PDB file of C-alpha atoms and ligand atoms in Angstrom:
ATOM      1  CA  UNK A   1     -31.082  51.151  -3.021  1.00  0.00           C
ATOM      2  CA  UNK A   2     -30.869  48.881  -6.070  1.00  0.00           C
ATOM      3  CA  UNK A   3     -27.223  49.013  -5.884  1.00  0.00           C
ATOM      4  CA  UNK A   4     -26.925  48.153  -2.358  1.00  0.00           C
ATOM      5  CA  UNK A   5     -29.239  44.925  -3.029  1.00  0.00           C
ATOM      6  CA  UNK A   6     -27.167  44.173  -5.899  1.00  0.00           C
ATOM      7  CA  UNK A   7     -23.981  44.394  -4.034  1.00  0.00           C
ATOM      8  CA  UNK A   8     -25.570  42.401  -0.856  1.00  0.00           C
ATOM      9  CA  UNK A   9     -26.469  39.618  -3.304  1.00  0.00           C
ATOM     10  CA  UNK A  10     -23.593  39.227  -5.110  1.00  0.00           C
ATOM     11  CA  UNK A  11     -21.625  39.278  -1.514  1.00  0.00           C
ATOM     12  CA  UNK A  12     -24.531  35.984  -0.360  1.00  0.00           C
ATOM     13  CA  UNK A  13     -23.355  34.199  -3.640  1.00  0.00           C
ATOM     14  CA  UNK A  14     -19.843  34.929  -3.122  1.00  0.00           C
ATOM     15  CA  UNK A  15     -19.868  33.610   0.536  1.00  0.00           C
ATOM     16  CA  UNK A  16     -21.795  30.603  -0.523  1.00  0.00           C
ATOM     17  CA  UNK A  17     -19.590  29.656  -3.486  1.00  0.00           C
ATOM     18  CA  UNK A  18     -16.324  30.188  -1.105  1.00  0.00           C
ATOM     19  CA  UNK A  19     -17.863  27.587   1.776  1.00  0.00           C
ATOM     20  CA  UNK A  20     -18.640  24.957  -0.606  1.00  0.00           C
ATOM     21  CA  UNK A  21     -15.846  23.006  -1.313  1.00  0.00           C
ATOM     22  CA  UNK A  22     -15.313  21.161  -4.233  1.00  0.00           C
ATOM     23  CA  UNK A  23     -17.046  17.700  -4.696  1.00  0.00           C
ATOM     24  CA  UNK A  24     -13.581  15.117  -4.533  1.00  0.00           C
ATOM     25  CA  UNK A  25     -12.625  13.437  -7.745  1.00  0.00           C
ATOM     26  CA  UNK A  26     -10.060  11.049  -9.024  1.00  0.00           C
ATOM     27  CA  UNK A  27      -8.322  13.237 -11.560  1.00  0.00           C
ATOM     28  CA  UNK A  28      -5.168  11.954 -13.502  1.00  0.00           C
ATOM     29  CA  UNK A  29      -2.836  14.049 -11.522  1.00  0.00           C
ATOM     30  CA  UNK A  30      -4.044  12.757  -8.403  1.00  0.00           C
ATOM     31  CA  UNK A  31      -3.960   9.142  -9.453  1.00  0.00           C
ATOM     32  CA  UNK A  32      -0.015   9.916 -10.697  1.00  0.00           C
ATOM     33  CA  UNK A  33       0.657  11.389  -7.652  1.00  0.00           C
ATOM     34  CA  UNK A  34      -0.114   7.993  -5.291  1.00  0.00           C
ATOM     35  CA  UNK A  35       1.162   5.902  -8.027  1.00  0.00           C
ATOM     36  CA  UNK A  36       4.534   7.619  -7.858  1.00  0.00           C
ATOM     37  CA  UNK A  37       4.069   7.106  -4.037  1.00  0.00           C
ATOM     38  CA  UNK A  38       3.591   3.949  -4.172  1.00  0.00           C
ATOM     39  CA  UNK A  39       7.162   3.464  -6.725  1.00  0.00           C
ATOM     40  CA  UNK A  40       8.972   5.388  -4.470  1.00  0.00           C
ATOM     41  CA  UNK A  41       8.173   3.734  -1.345  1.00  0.00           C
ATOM     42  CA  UNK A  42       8.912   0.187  -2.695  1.00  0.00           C
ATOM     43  CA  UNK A  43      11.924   0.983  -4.465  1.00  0.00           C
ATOM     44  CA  UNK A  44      13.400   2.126  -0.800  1.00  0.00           C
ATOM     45  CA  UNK A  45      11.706  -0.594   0.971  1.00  0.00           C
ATOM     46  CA  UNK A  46      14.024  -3.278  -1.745  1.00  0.00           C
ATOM     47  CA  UNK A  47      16.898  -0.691  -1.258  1.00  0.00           C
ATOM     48  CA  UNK A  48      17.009  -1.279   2.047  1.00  0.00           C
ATOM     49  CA  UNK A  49      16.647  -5.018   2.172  1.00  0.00           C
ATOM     50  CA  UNK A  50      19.367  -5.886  -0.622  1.00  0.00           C
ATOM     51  CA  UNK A  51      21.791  -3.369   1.162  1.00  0.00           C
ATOM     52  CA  UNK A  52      21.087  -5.311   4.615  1.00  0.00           C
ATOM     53  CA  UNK A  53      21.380  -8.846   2.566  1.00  0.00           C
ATOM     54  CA  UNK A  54      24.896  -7.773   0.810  1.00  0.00           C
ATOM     55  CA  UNK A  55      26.301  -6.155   4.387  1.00  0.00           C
ATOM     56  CA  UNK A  56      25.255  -8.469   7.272  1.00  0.00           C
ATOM     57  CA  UNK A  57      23.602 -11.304   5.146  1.00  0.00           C
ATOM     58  CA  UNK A  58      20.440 -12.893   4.803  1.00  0.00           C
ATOM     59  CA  UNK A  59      20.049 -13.997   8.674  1.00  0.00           C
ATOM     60  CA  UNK A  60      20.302 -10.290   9.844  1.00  0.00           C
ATOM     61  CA  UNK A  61      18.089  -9.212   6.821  1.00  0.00           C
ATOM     62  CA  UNK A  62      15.039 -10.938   8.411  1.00  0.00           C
ATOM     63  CA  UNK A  63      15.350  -8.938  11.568  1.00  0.00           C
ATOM     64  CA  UNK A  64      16.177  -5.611  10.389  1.00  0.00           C
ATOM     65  CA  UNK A  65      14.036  -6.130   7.566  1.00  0.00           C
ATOM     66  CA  UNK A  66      10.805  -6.842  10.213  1.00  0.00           C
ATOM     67  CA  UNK A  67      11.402  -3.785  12.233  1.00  0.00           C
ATOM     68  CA  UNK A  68      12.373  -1.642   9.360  1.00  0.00           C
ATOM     69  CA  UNK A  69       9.853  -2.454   7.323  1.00  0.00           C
ATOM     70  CA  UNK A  70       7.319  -1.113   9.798  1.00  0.00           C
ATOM     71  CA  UNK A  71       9.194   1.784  10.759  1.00  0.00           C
ATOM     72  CA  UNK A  72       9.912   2.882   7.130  1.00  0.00           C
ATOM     73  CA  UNK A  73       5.988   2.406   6.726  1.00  0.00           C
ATOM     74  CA  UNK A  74       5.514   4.521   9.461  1.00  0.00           C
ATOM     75  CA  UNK A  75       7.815   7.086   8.532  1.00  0.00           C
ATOM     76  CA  UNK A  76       7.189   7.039   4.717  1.00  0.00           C
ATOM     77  CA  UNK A  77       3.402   8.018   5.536  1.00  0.00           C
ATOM     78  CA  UNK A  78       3.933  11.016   8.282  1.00  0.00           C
ATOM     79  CA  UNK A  79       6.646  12.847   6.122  1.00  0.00           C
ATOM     80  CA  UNK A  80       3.926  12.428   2.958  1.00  0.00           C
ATOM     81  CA  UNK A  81       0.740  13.176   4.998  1.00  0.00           C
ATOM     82  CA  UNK A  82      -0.245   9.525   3.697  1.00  0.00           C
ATOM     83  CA  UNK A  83      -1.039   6.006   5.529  1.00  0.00           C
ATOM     84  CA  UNK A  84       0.687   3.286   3.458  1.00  0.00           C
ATOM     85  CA  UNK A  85       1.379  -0.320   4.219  1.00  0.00           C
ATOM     86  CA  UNK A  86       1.806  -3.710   2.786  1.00  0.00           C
ATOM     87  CA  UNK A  87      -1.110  -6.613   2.779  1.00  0.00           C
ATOM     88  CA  UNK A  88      -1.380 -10.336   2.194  1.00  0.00           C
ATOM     89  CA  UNK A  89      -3.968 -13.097   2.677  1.00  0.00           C
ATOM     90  CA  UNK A  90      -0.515 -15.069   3.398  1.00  0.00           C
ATOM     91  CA  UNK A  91       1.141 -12.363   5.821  1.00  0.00           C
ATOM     92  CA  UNK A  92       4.013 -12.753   8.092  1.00  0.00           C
ATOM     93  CA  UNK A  93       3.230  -9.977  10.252  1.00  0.00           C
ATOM     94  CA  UNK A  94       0.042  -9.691  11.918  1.00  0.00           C
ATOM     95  CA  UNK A  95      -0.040  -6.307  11.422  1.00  0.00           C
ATOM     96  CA  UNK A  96      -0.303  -6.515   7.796  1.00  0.00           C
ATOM     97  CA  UNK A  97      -3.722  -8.416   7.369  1.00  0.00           C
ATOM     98  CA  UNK A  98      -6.144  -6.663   5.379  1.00  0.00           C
ATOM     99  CA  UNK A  99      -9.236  -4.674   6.298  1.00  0.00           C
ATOM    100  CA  UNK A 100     -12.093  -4.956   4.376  1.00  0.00           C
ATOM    101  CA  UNK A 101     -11.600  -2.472   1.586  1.00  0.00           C
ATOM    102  CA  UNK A 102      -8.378  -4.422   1.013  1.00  0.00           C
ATOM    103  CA  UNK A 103      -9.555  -7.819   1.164  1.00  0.00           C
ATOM    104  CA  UNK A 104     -11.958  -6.609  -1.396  1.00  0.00           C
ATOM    105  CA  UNK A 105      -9.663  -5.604  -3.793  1.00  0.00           C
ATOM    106  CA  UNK A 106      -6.764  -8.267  -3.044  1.00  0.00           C
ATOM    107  CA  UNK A 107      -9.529 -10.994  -4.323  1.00  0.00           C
ATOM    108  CA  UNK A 108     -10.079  -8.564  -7.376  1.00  0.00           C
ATOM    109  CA  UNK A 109      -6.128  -8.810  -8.166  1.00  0.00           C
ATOM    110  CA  UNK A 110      -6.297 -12.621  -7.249  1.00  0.00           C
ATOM    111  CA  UNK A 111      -9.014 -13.176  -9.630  1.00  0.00           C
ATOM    112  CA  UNK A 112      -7.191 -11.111 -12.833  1.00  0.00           C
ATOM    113  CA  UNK A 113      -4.189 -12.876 -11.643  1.00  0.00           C
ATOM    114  CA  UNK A 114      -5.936 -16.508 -12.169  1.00  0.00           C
ATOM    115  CA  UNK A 115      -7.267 -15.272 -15.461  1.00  0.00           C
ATOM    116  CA  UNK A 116      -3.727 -13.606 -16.539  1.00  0.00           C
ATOM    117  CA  UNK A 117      -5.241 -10.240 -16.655  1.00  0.00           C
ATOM    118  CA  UNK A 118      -2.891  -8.617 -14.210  1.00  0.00           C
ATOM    119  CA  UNK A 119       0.237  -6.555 -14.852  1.00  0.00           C
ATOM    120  CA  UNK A 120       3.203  -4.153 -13.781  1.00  0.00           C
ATOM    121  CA  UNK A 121       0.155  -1.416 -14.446  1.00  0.00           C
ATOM    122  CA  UNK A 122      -2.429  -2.741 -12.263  1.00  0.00           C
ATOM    123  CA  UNK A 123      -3.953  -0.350  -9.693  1.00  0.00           C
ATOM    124  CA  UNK A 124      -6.636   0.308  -8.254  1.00  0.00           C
ATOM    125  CA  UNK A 125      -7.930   3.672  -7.123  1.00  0.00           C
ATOM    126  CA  UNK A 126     -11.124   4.417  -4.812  1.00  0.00           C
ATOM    127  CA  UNK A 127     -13.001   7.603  -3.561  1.00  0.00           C
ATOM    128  CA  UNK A 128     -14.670   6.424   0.342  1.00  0.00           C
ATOM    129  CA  UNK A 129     -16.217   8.751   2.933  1.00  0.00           C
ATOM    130  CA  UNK A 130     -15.615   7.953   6.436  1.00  0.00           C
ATOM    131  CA  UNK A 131     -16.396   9.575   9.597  1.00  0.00           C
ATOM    132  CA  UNK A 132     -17.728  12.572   7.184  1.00  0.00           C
ATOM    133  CA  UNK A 133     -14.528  12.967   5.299  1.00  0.00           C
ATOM    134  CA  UNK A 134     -13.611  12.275   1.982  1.00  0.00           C
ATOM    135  CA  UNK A 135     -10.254   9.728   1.487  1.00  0.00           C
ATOM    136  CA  UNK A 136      -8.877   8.458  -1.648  1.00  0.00           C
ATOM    137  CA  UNK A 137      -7.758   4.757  -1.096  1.00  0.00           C
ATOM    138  CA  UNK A 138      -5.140   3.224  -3.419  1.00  0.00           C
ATOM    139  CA  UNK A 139      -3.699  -0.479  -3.930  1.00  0.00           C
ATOM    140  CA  UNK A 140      -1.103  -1.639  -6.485  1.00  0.00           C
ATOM    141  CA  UNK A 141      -0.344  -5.313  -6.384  1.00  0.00           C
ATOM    142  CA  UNK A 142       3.011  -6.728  -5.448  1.00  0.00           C
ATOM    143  CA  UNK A 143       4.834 -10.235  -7.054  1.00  0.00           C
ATOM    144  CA  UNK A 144       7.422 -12.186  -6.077  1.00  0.00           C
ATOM    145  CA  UNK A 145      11.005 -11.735  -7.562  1.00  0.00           C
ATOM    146  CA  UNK A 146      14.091 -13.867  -6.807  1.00  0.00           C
ATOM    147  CA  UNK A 147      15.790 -12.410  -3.992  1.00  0.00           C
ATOM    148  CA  UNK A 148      12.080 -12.754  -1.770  1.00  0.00           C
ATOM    149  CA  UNK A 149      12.668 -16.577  -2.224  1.00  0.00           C
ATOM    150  CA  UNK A 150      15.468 -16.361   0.254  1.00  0.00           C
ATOM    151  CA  UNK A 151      12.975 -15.634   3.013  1.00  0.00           C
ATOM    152  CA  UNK A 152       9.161 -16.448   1.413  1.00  0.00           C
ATOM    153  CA  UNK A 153      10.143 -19.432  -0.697  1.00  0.00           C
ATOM    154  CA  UNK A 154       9.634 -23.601  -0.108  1.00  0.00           C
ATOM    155  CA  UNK A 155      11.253 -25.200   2.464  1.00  0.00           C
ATOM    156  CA  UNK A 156      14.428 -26.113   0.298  1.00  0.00           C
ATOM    157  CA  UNK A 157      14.983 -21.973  -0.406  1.00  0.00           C
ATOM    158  CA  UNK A 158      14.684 -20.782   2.616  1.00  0.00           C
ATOM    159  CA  UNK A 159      17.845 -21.821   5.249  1.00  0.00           C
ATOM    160  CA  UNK A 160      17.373 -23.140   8.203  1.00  0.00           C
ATOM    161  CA  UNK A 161      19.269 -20.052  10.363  1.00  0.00           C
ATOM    162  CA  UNK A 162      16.803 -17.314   8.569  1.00  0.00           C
ATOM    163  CA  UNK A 163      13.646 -19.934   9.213  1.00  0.00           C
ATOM    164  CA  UNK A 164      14.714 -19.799  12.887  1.00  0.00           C
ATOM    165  CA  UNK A 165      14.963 -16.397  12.772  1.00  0.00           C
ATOM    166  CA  UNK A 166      11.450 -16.454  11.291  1.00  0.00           C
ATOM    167  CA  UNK A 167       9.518 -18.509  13.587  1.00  0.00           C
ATOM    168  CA  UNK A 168      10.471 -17.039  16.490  1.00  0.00           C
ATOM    169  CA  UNK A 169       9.552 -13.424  15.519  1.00  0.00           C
ATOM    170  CA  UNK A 170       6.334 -14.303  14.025  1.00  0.00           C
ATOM    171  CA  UNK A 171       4.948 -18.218  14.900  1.00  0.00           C
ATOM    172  CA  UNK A 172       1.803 -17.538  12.397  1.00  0.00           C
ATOM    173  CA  UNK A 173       4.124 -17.419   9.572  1.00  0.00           C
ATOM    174  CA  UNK A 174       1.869 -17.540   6.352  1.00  0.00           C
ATOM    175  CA  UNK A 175       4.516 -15.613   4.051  1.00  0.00           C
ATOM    176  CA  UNK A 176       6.082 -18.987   2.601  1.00  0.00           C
ATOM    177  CA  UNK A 177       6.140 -21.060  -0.281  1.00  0.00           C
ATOM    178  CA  UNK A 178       5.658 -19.030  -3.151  1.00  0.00           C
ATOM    179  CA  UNK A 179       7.165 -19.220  -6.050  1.00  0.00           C
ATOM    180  CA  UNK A 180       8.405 -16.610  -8.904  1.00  0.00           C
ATOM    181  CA  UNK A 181       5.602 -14.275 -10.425  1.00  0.00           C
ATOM    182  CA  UNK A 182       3.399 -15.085  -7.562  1.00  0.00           C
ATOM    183  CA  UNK A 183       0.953 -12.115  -6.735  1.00  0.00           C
ATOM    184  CA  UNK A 184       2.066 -11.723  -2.864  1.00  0.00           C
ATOM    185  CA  UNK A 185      -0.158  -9.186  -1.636  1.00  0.00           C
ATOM    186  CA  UNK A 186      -0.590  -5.617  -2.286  1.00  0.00           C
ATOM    187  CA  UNK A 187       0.369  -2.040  -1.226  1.00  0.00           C
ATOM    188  CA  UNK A 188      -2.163  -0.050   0.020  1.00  0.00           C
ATOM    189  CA  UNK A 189      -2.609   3.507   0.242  1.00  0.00           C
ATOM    190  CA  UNK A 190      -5.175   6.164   2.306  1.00  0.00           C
ATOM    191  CA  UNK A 191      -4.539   9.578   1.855  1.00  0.00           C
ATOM    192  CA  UNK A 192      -7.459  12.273   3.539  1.00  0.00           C
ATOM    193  CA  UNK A 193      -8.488  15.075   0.664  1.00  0.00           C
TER     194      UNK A 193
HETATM  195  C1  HEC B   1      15.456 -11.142   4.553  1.00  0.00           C
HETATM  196  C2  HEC B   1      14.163 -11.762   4.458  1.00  0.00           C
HETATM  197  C3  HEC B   1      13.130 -11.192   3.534  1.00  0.00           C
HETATM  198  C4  HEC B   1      13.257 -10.987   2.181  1.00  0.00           C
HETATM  199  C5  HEC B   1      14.468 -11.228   1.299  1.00  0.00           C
HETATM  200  C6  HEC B   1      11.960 -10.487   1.740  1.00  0.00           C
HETATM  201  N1  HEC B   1      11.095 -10.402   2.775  1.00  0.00           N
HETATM  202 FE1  HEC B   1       9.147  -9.847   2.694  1.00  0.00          FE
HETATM  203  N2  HEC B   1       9.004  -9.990   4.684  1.00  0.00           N
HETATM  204  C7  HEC B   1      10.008 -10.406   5.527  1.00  0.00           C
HETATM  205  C8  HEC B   1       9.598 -10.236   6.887  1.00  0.00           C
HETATM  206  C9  HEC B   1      10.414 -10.561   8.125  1.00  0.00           C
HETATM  207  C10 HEC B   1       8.285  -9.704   6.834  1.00  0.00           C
HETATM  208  C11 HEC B   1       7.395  -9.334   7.999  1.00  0.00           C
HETATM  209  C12 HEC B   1       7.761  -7.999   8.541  1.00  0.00           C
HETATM  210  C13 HEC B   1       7.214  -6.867   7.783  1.00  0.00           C
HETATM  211  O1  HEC B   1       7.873  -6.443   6.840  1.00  0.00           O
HETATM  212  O2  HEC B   1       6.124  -6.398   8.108  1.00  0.00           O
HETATM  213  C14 HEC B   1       7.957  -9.551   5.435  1.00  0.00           C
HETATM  214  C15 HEC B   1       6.756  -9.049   4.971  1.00  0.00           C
HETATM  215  C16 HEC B   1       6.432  -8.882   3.661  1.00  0.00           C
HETATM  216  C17 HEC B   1       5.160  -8.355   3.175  1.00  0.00           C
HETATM  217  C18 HEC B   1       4.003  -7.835   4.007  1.00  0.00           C
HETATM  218  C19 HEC B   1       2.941  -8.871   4.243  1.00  0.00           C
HETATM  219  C20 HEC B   1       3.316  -9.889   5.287  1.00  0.00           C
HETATM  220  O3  HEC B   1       3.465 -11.033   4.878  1.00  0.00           O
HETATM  221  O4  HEC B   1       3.464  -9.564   6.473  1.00  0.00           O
HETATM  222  C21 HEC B   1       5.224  -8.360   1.808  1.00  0.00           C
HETATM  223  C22 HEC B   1       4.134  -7.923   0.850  1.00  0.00           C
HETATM  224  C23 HEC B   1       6.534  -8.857   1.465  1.00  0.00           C
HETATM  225  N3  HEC B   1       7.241  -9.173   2.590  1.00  0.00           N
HETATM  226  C24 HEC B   1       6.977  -8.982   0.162  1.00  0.00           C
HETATM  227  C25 HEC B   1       8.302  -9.259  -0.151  1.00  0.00           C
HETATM  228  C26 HEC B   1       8.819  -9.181  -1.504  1.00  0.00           C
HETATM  229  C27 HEC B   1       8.007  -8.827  -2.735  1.00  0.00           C
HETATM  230  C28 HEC B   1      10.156  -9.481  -1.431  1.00  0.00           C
HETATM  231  C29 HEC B   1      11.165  -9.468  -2.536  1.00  0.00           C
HETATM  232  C30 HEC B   1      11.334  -8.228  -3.273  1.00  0.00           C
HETATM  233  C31 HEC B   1      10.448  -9.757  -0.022  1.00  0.00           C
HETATM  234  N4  HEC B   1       9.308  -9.613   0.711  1.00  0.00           N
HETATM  235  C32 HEC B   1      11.689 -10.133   0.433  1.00  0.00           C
HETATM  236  C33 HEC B   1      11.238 -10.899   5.159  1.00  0.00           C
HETATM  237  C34 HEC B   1      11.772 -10.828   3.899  1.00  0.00           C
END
């Protein structure tokens, strides 16, 4: 009888310990894994633009670069079970303005980047629940380097064909006049644990 109890109880604590999952955490090897993500998906993004730049020219960049870029987004995330995107206070695309959580942490990078505190490190990692289930959100900040002048520089460095181009696929234009080192927005990143 004693044995039976014994054996029913350890079964109970076995079937409790097995539907319990885990409490979510932000361990190193998760952090590495969205941070290499988030390298990977940039370094195609720029692949893709220079290659478009050096074999059709700037002009056609602008509109293979505004489809692409969303489609790339879109295709990045499904084949790594991940949502990823680009967002800026100053975006060109309406689709890239930031929800809350990322407004929130675009002023944090704005604010390190007014007090020189920001660098090719910077990231910024977040455990949320929503709906009941657990997400990790992630956001590394993105600067402007030469070859973005072309198309979200002043007036004098952007030409007057790839402006056209501009304006007529996206009137709100906001993406212009920055200058090199400028902190342009931020990749963001929401993966479902
Ligand atoms: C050939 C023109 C072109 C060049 C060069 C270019 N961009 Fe863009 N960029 C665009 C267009 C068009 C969009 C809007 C479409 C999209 O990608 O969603 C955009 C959107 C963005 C966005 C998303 C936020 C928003 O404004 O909608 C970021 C961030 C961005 N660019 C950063 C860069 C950086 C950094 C570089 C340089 C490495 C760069 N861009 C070079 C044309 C360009």
């Amino acid at each position: 009888m004693k044995k039976l109890l014994f054996s029913v109880l350890f079964l109970f604590i076995l079937f409790i310990s097995c539907t319990q999952t885990p409490k979510p955490e932000i361990t190193e090897q998760l952090k590495s894994a969205l941070r290499s993500d988030a390298k990977t998906f940039m370094e195609s993004l720029k692949s893709v633009l220079i290659k478009e730049i050096q074999t059709h020219g700037i002009v056609s960049a602008v509109s293979v670069c505004s489809d692409t870029a969303q489609l790339l987004t879109n295709n990045y995330g499904i084949s790594k079970g991940i949502y990823i995107k680009r967002v800026s206070f100053k975006n060109r695309n309406p689709m890239n303005v930031p929800d809350e959580f990322e407004s929130k942490v675009l002023k944090m990078f704005e604010e390190m980047y007014s007090k020189n505190q920001i660098n090719p490190e910077t990231e910024y990692v977040e455990l949320i629940e929503e709906d009941g289930i657990s997400k990790v959100r992630y956001m590394k900040p993105i600067f402007v380097q030469p070859e973005c002048l072309n198309c979200h520089g002043t007036e004098e460095q952007i030409s007057p064909q790839v402006k056209d181009v501009i304006n007529k696929i996206y009137p709100d234009d906001k993406a212009k006049d920055y200058q090199m080192g400028d902190l342009r927005g931020a990749l963001s990143i929401q993966k479902t644990l």
